[in-house]
Amino acid sequence: MDARTITAKERMAIPRQEMPAQDPQVRIGNFNEVNLGLTPEQARQEALRCIQCKDPVCIAGCPVNIKIDQFIKLIAEGDFMGAVRKIKEDNVLPSICGRVCPQEDQCEKVCVIGKKHEPVAIGNLERFVGDYERMSGQKIDPKIAPPTGRTVAVVGSGPASLSCANDLAQFGHKVVVFEALHELGGVLMYGIPEFRLPKEIVREELDGLRRMGIEFRTDVVVGRTITVDELMEEEGFDAVFIGVGAGLPWFMGIPGENLVGVLAANEFLTRVNLMKAYDFPNSSDTPVFDCKGKSVAVFGGGNTAMDAVRTAKRLGAEHAYIVYRRSEKEMPARQEEIHNALQEGVEFLLLTIPLEFIGNEQAWLTGVKCQKMELGEPDDSGRRRPVAVPGSEYVLPIDMAIISIGNGSNPLIRQTTPDIEVSKKETIVVDINTMQTSKENVYAGGDIVTGGATVILAMGAGRTAAAAINEKLAGKAKSFEEW
Ligand code: FAD
């Protein structure tokens, strides 16, 4: 079918193209990516389903306002490199966002086709475009304005920082990214597992930023190695962007949480993703709990919980449980992740809360005392409140417990830069139009401002901050004397 001659009826007759995926029985034995990507023909077919609305509401549904209608039109016409160029005007990380963004709650949720049929698979098309550029070997690097002589320090290297650094570099400013860990990429690298987001993709996106002249310094903990004030006063940076995320795990505060075998999802995932603990002691010197043939319970219902439980399954757990206090409908994880976890044999213990972890004499975890819940009246979040069912307590034998109930902010920046205002929850307070903090020339964005949120919201915040920093520095290009 031709994009120029296709009729409305023919468009509507095209089914939503299904993404090929690894078979569940095969994939639980490896860490390779589950979804395999649309073929070029499938991508064109999917793009032909888009009716090119006069008022493309999908754009407003995207936190970074990608020109969705335009890049999809180019795919439908077979101009895949044109689509890459178009999408990159607004999103530097299409291969990543196409994989991890919750499109079903954003652009695809408002897709007009979705009113009567399945919405256009915008996320899968975005992923196709990003992958097409990588596989074609042709790199589309953005245009960079002449150097302004101004320098900006970007703290952290997660999606908020990377999108901020990208825009600032395009404006012609010199950007240096300071990252605490030895690897760049934030949660994209150490949180989201390889089977959802191959690390090679993140590394290639980082190479693109290096080609733009952005400098990366790893193993620098801002607040310890150097403070925000020192970055400005001693290192001479004109502005600082703080994108340090929300990496401090919350625990449940129930008895037995200090037993051996109870750990936070962040630690478990970091050991496996970043330290390659699954290959201990061969290529890795970081061990992780041996899950083979064991019972592992993950407490929580978000993306992190699904990532942890599916990782445990791949590490050989015989029973991999999700223990969640509400029903599946209330789970914050993406529908696709829940579906994939079920396919892989994860057991869901819904409407269940843990009361206490139980251990043996050597303080090793042996089980968890649980209680059944039922749904009562809606709470402040609009979700029905779980209420305990009296007399429903029971003990679930487990060897390992992974807590995944959310993260707070690391207090380091607040402690070492007291003139940056923080909220009661320790998130940094900003003007949401500019992402400017209470401290002159210091901006912040991403999870450190919102608390744990999404990749695309973090990227949107990074872009807002970059625009405001540029405006502040504009007209202040270094004078001859300053050089
Ligand atoms: P981060 O990605 O957390 O990056 C912060 C960086 O700052 C880190 O590299 C950290 O090491 C560094 N840093 C911290 N302190 C310092 C310091 N003092 N000095 C220097 N560097 C510092 N979102 C989605 O949209 N889709 C998903 O599918 C999804 N899945 C997720 C799965 C997991 C397991 C997790 C944990 C989160 C997931 N999220 C998902 C949420 C998403 O990853 C985050 O919202 C996003 O990464 C936040 O970006 P950020 O740039 O604010 O921070």
XYZ file of C-alpha atoms and ligand atoms in Angstrom:
536
model
C 0.000 0.000 0.000
C 1.199 3.485 -0.878
C 1.109 6.297 1.721
C -0.148 8.750 -0.959
C -3.045 6.670 -2.269
C -4.220 4.588 0.691
C -7.927 5.044 1.511
C -9.323 5.589 5.015
C -11.001 2.188 4.857
C -7.739 0.473 3.920
C -5.949 2.213 6.818
C -8.517 1.017 9.310
C -8.243 -2.549 8.025
C -4.527 -2.769 8.960
C -4.138 -4.520 12.325
C -1.747 -3.140 14.971
C 1.570 -4.820 14.184
C 2.695 -7.238 16.850
C 6.277 -6.897 18.063
C 8.182 -10.193 17.653
C 9.493 -11.425 21.018
C 11.629 -14.221 22.474
C 9.648 -17.260 23.584
C 9.009 -17.072 27.374
C 10.506 -20.520 28.036
C 13.678 -19.615 26.174
C 14.053 -16.099 27.537
C 13.910 -17.084 31.223
C 17.221 -18.824 30.553
C 19.017 -15.728 29.242
C 19.394 -11.965 29.757
C 18.920 -11.050 26.077
C 16.286 -8.523 25.095
C 12.722 -9.879 25.204
C 11.243 -7.725 22.420
C 12.924 -8.034 19.048
C 11.703 -4.911 17.224
C 9.448 -4.324 14.208
C 10.719 -5.206 10.734
C 10.888 -2.298 8.216
C 7.749 -3.650 6.509
C 5.898 -3.932 9.817
C 6.969 -0.378 10.711
C 5.602 0.956 7.418
C 2.328 -0.929 7.895
C 1.982 0.399 11.443
C 2.761 3.947 10.292
C 0.047 3.685 7.631
C -2.505 3.223 10.441
C -1.918 6.842 11.537
C -4.632 9.086 10.044
C -2.487 12.259 10.332
C -5.010 14.176 12.468
C -5.294 17.943 11.847
C -4.894 18.396 15.589
C -2.405 15.669 16.600
C -3.326 15.321 20.279
C -0.630 12.639 20.672
C 2.013 15.416 20.645
C 0.519 17.037 23.733
C 0.422 13.557 25.316
C 4.230 13.343 25.046
C 6.190 15.105 27.832
C 8.849 16.244 25.309
C 6.354 17.021 22.526
C 7.911 14.832 19.820
C 6.381 15.707 16.414
C 4.752 12.292 16.321
C 2.523 12.798 13.270
C 5.479 14.029 11.198
C 7.946 11.250 12.015
C 5.246 8.610 11.490
C 4.372 10.124 8.091
C 8.024 9.796 7.046
C 8.062 6.123 8.092
C 4.878 5.511 6.092
C 6.618 7.043 3.065
C 9.633 4.767 3.612
C 11.941 7.695 4.474
C 13.390 6.133 7.617
C 16.416 8.454 7.894
C 14.071 11.424 7.505
C 12.082 10.035 10.426
C 15.304 9.767 12.485
C 16.096 13.432 11.775
C 12.569 14.528 12.694
C 12.392 12.640 15.979
C 15.868 13.800 17.007
C 14.693 17.407 16.868
C 12.916 16.705 20.162
C 14.314 13.483 21.615
C 17.977 12.525 21.748
C 17.294 9.027 23.071
C 14.629 7.459 20.802
C 15.972 3.885 21.078
C 15.719 4.172 24.853
C 12.375 5.964 25.117
C 10.808 3.660 22.518
C 11.640 0.791 24.865
C 10.861 2.116 28.343
C 8.331 4.972 28.088
C 4.815 4.239 29.362
C 3.251 5.210 25.998
C -0.045 3.569 26.995
C -0.479 6.369 29.579
C 0.852 9.150 27.364
C 0.828 9.563 23.563
C -0.984 6.294 22.773
C -3.609 6.952 25.441
C -4.938 9.964 23.515
C -4.456 8.548 19.981
C -7.692 9.162 18.046
C -7.515 5.715 16.404
C -7.588 4.255 19.905
C -11.198 5.365 20.374
C -12.486 2.587 18.103
C -9.453 0.409 17.395
C -6.093 -0.257 19.017
C -4.025 2.965 19.115
C -1.129 3.435 16.702
C 1.955 1.764 18.244
C 3.842 5.059 18.607
C 6.391 3.658 21.067
C 7.273 0.716 18.824
C 7.709 3.099 15.883
C 9.938 5.389 17.951
C 12.068 2.383 18.879
C 12.196 1.323 15.215
C 13.470 4.758 14.170
C 16.170 4.854 16.875
C 17.322 1.323 16.036
C 17.272 2.037 12.301
C 19.789 4.847 12.774
C 22.094 2.648 14.880
C 21.933 -0.308 12.516
C 22.310 1.780 9.362
C 25.704 2.986 10.588
C 24.772 6.552 9.581
C 24.904 8.872 12.568
C 22.768 11.974 12.625
C 24.475 14.386 14.975
C 22.746 17.660 15.804
C 24.075 21.058 14.733
C 26.130 22.820 17.386
C 26.113 26.613 17.760
C 29.500 28.417 17.840
C 31.180 28.261 21.290
C 29.837 30.813 23.780
C 32.779 30.429 26.155
C 30.349 29.622 28.987
C 30.641 26.381 30.967
C 27.970 24.349 32.713
C 28.502 21.500 35.193
C 25.915 18.735 35.019
C 25.756 16.519 38.096
C 24.665 12.905 37.513
C 24.363 11.145 34.155
C 20.787 9.823 34.123
C 18.231 10.844 31.479
C 17.575 14.277 33.074
C 21.266 15.163 32.928
C 21.862 13.683 29.471
C 19.012 15.606 27.837
C 20.092 18.811 29.631
C 23.733 18.310 28.549
C 22.645 17.631 24.962
C 20.644 20.851 24.646
C 23.298 22.965 26.387
C 25.985 21.630 24.038
C 23.800 22.476 21.044
C 23.493 26.041 22.349
C 27.310 26.220 22.178
C 28.105 25.959 25.891
C 30.924 23.786 27.187
C 29.365 20.975 29.258
C 31.082 18.715 31.795
C 29.067 15.840 33.315
C 30.123 14.596 36.774
C 28.976 11.052 37.648
C 29.436 9.315 41.005
C 29.646 5.783 39.586
C 32.212 4.302 37.215
C 29.570 3.853 34.469
C 27.422 6.569 32.901
C 23.662 6.440 32.296
C 22.025 6.394 35.749
C 19.073 4.021 36.142
C 19.229 3.270 32.400
C 22.501 1.503 33.125
C 22.229 0.089 36.644
C 18.459 -0.221 37.208
C 16.631 -1.327 34.067
C 17.865 -4.827 33.149
C 19.532 -5.871 29.908
C 16.461 -7.899 28.856
C 14.424 -4.663 28.648
C 17.125 -2.201 27.647
C 20.411 -3.535 26.248
C 23.320 -1.569 27.717
C 24.988 -1.380 24.308
C 22.193 0.976 23.237
C 22.793 3.298 26.189
C 26.555 3.274 25.454
C 25.956 4.172 21.802
C 23.663 7.059 22.773
C 26.426 8.267 25.130
C 28.942 8.100 22.267
C 26.687 10.493 20.331
C 26.897 12.977 23.211
C 30.698 12.599 23.346
C 30.867 13.403 19.622
C 29.105 16.677 20.451
C 32.034 17.625 22.684
C 30.395 16.890 26.039
C 33.015 15.824 28.584
C 32.236 13.054 31.086
C 34.046 12.616 34.407
C 33.169 9.413 36.294
C 33.862 8.466 39.940
C 33.158 12.032 41.095
C 30.667 12.249 43.973
C 29.476 15.841 44.051
C 29.136 16.745 47.710
C 32.151 14.552 48.601
C 34.838 14.803 45.902
C 33.818 18.389 45.129
C 30.889 20.533 46.265
C 28.426 22.542 44.170
C 29.963 25.759 45.509
C 33.467 24.606 44.581
C 32.275 23.769 41.058
C 31.230 27.389 40.610
C 33.762 29.262 42.728
C 36.914 27.223 42.168
C 36.290 25.422 38.871
C 34.626 28.499 37.341
C 31.395 26.917 36.030
C 28.804 29.555 35.156
C 25.852 27.308 36.075
C 25.184 23.884 37.577
C 22.407 21.395 36.772
C 21.672 18.769 39.432
C 20.171 15.504 38.160
C 21.168 13.055 40.880
C 17.957 10.996 40.825
C 16.249 9.270 43.736
C 18.505 6.394 44.629
C 17.919 5.921 48.349
C 15.739 2.819 48.799
C 12.856 2.786 51.265
C 12.358 -0.178 53.577
C 9.092 -1.354 55.093
C 10.012 -1.000 58.769
C 8.754 -4.469 59.716
C 10.538 -6.903 62.077
C 13.266 -9.038 60.511
C 14.258 -6.636 57.733
C 17.884 -6.914 58.926
C 18.046 -10.689 58.303
C 20.573 -12.051 55.803
C 18.748 -12.496 52.507
C 16.656 -9.306 52.710
C 17.853 -6.574 50.358
C 16.674 -3.557 48.382
C 15.748 -3.922 44.695
C 18.291 -1.204 43.839
C 21.139 -3.192 45.344
C 20.025 -6.440 43.723
C 19.615 -4.869 40.276
C 22.841 -2.855 40.500
C 24.829 -5.961 41.427
C 23.379 -7.846 38.473
C 23.239 -5.072 35.841
C 26.309 -3.019 36.605
C 28.584 -5.479 38.390
C 27.545 -8.517 36.276
C 27.077 -10.553 39.459
C 25.339 -13.291 37.453
C 28.815 -14.229 36.156
C 30.524 -14.377 39.576
C 33.291 -15.539 40.010
C 34.206 -15.762 36.285
C 34.086 -12.260 34.794
C 32.763 -10.529 37.911
C 34.102 -10.163 41.450
C 30.724 -9.059 42.873
C 28.555 -11.904 44.169
C 24.770 -11.895 44.414
C 22.493 -14.206 46.361
C 22.386 -17.589 44.590
C 18.763 -17.852 43.421
C 19.061 -21.292 41.786
C 16.181 -23.520 42.893
C 15.258 -21.003 45.628
C 12.112 -19.064 46.533
C 12.443 -15.320 46.035
C 9.735 -12.811 46.974
C 9.700 -9.238 45.675
C 7.580 -6.746 47.642
C 6.014 -4.008 45.477
C 4.115 -3.583 42.218
C 6.054 -1.047 40.130
C 8.489 -1.357 37.207
C 11.382 -1.908 39.607
C 9.555 -4.808 41.283
C 8.860 -6.430 37.888
C 12.508 -5.979 36.860
C 13.737 -7.535 40.108
C 11.396 -10.533 40.033
C 12.101 -11.274 36.344
C 15.841 -11.012 37.077
C 15.462 -13.509 39.952
C 13.647 -15.864 37.588
C 16.511 -15.607 35.089
C 18.988 -16.327 37.880
C 17.222 -19.666 38.354
C 14.653 -19.048 41.135
C 12.172 -21.920 41.309
C 9.516 -19.670 42.826
C 9.628 -15.956 42.030
C 6.776 -14.133 43.792
C 5.385 -10.632 43.554
C 3.790 -9.721 46.884
C 1.552 -6.679 46.443
C -1.008 -5.223 48.816
C -3.559 -4.124 46.213
C -4.962 -5.887 43.110
C -3.359 -6.135 39.647
C -5.491 -3.208 38.445
C -3.780 -0.837 40.893
C -0.242 -1.938 40.053
C 1.914 1.011 38.892
C 4.049 -1.228 36.610
C 3.466 -1.070 32.869
C 0.873 -3.536 31.602
C 3.452 -5.047 29.267
C 5.818 -5.782 32.171
C 3.060 -7.480 34.178
C 2.079 -9.531 31.120
C 5.705 -10.551 30.443
C 6.263 -11.483 34.099
C 3.158 -13.713 34.107
C 4.283 -15.360 30.862
C 7.665 -16.087 32.457
C 6.065 -17.925 35.361
C 6.224 -15.212 38.051
C 3.645 -15.963 40.769
C 1.539 -12.981 41.873
C 0.396 -12.926 45.512
C -2.011 -10.001 45.300
C -3.915 -8.328 48.139
C -1.201 -9.520 50.498
C 1.036 -7.622 52.951
C 4.150 -8.816 54.760
C 3.961 -8.496 58.559
C 7.314 -9.898 59.610
C 10.388 -11.634 58.185
C 11.328 -14.860 59.930
C 14.885 -16.192 60.258
C 16.843 -19.139 61.646
C 19.454 -19.136 64.421
C 22.166 -17.944 62.026
C 19.964 -14.918 61.166
C 19.266 -16.215 57.645
C 15.850 -15.482 56.211
C 13.550 -18.537 56.072
C 10.095 -17.076 55.485
C 7.727 -14.164 55.676
C 4.531 -13.882 57.675
C 1.839 -12.441 55.406
C -1.738 -11.272 55.793
C -4.487 -11.202 53.166
C -6.159 -7.885 52.335
C -9.398 -6.797 50.695
C -10.141 -3.545 48.895
C -12.092 -0.911 50.822
C -13.004 2.719 50.062
C -10.792 4.820 47.720
C -7.897 6.663 49.450
C -6.321 10.057 48.597
C -4.736 8.580 45.445
C -8.195 7.499 44.185
C -7.197 3.833 44.439
C -9.226 1.543 46.698
C -7.544 1.255 50.088
C -6.395 -2.261 51.082
C -7.916 -3.398 54.398
C -6.537 -6.353 56.410
C -8.667 -9.517 56.615
C -8.606 -10.651 60.304
C -7.315 -14.178 60.879
C -5.850 -14.537 57.367
C -2.168 -14.601 58.439
C 0.086 -17.326 57.021
C 3.814 -17.997 56.585
C 5.315 -18.125 53.090
C 8.668 -19.979 53.065
C 11.253 -17.876 51.163
C 15.050 -17.750 50.878
C 15.386 -14.192 49.642
C 13.304 -11.000 49.977
C 13.697 -7.997 47.700
C 12.102 -4.749 48.858
C 10.814 -2.581 46.042
C 8.425 -0.034 47.516
C 10.083 3.127 46.154
C 13.075 5.402 46.660
C 13.815 8.702 48.327
C 16.509 11.319 47.725
C 20.093 11.021 48.837
C 20.637 13.913 51.324
C 24.264 14.560 50.251
C 23.644 17.628 48.076
C 21.327 19.137 50.686
C 23.881 18.536 53.453
C 26.759 20.096 51.537
C 24.824 22.927 49.855
C 22.456 24.188 52.584
C 21.246 27.185 50.535
C 19.447 24.826 48.121
C 15.893 24.545 49.425
C 14.472 21.040 49.759
C 10.974 19.783 50.543
C 9.969 17.700 53.565
C 10.586 14.635 51.375
C 14.121 15.921 50.649
C 13.358 16.577 46.974
C 14.901 19.791 45.581
C 12.428 22.667 45.281
C 12.447 24.390 41.856
C 10.469 26.888 39.811
C 8.812 24.434 37.412
C 8.993 26.876 34.490
C 12.781 27.113 34.652
C 13.912 24.343 37.049
C 15.896 27.049 38.897
C 16.562 26.164 42.552
C 16.679 28.634 45.447
C 20.406 29.061 44.721
C 21.518 31.481 42.017
C 22.612 29.723 38.782
C 21.840 26.250 40.149
C 19.116 24.225 38.433
C 17.740 20.747 39.093
C 15.457 18.203 37.407
C 14.407 14.569 37.178
C 13.736 12.262 40.123
C 15.623 14.515 42.570
C 12.811 17.050 42.046
C 9.746 14.850 41.451
C 10.672 11.756 43.450
C 10.767 8.456 41.492
C 9.012 9.110 38.140
C 9.792 8.251 34.506
C 12.611 8.556 31.990
C 10.692 10.883 29.711
C 9.610 13.218 32.538
C 13.250 13.421 33.640
C 14.275 14.225 30.056
C 11.589 16.906 29.787
C 12.869 18.529 33.001
C 16.448 18.457 31.673
C 15.358 20.236 28.504
C 13.392 22.897 30.414
C 16.444 23.574 32.580
C 18.762 23.760 29.559
C 16.516 26.360 27.897
C 16.426 28.455 31.080
C 20.199 28.170 31.648
C 20.784 29.200 28.040
C 18.519 32.210 28.456
C 20.357 33.195 31.622
C 23.741 32.840 29.943
C 22.590 34.379 26.639
C 24.081 37.721 25.840
C 26.776 36.814 28.331
C 29.201 35.247 25.907
C 32.666 35.844 27.309
C 34.152 39.233 26.529
C 37.662 39.537 25.072
C 39.004 40.555 28.507
C 37.463 37.482 30.195
C 39.069 35.136 27.677
P 18.856 8.700 37.535
O 18.562 7.905 36.329
O 18.636 8.058 38.858
O 20.373 9.168 37.431
C 20.983 9.875 38.483
C 22.490 9.734 38.348
O 23.117 10.619 39.272
C 23.005 8.336 38.677
O 23.893 7.908 37.669
C 23.734 8.528 40.007
O 24.828 7.622 40.169
C 24.210 9.956 39.879
N 24.477 10.606 41.159
C 23.756 10.511 42.304
N 24.300 11.265 43.242
C 25.395 11.861 42.704
C 26.365 12.766 43.200
N 26.328 13.222 44.452
N 27.366 13.166 42.372
C 27.429 12.711 41.090
N 26.510 11.856 40.571
C 25.499 11.441 41.368
N 10.990 4.826 33.972
C 10.352 4.668 32.783
O 9.987 5.662 32.162
N 10.125 3.436 32.259
C 10.565 2.309 32.874
O 10.355 1.216 32.370
C 11.273 2.435 34.101
N 11.767 1.350 34.733
C 12.524 1.505 35.860
C 13.122 0.405 36.442
C 13.923 0.556 37.562
C 14.582 -0.653 38.141
C 14.085 1.835 38.154
C 14.935 2.017 39.400
C 13.477 2.941 37.616
C 12.705 2.793 36.447
N 12.115 3.897 35.821
C 11.458 3.747 34.641
C 12.276 5.251 36.392
C 13.365 6.023 35.638
O 14.468 5.201 35.385
C 13.768 7.259 36.429
O 12.605 8.052 36.616
C 14.831 8.085 35.688
O 15.988 7.318 35.429
C 15.212 9.328 36.473
O 16.248 9.986 35.800
P 17.254 10.978 36.559
O 18.153 11.496 35.508
O 16.487 11.929 37.376
O 18.050 10.062 37.595
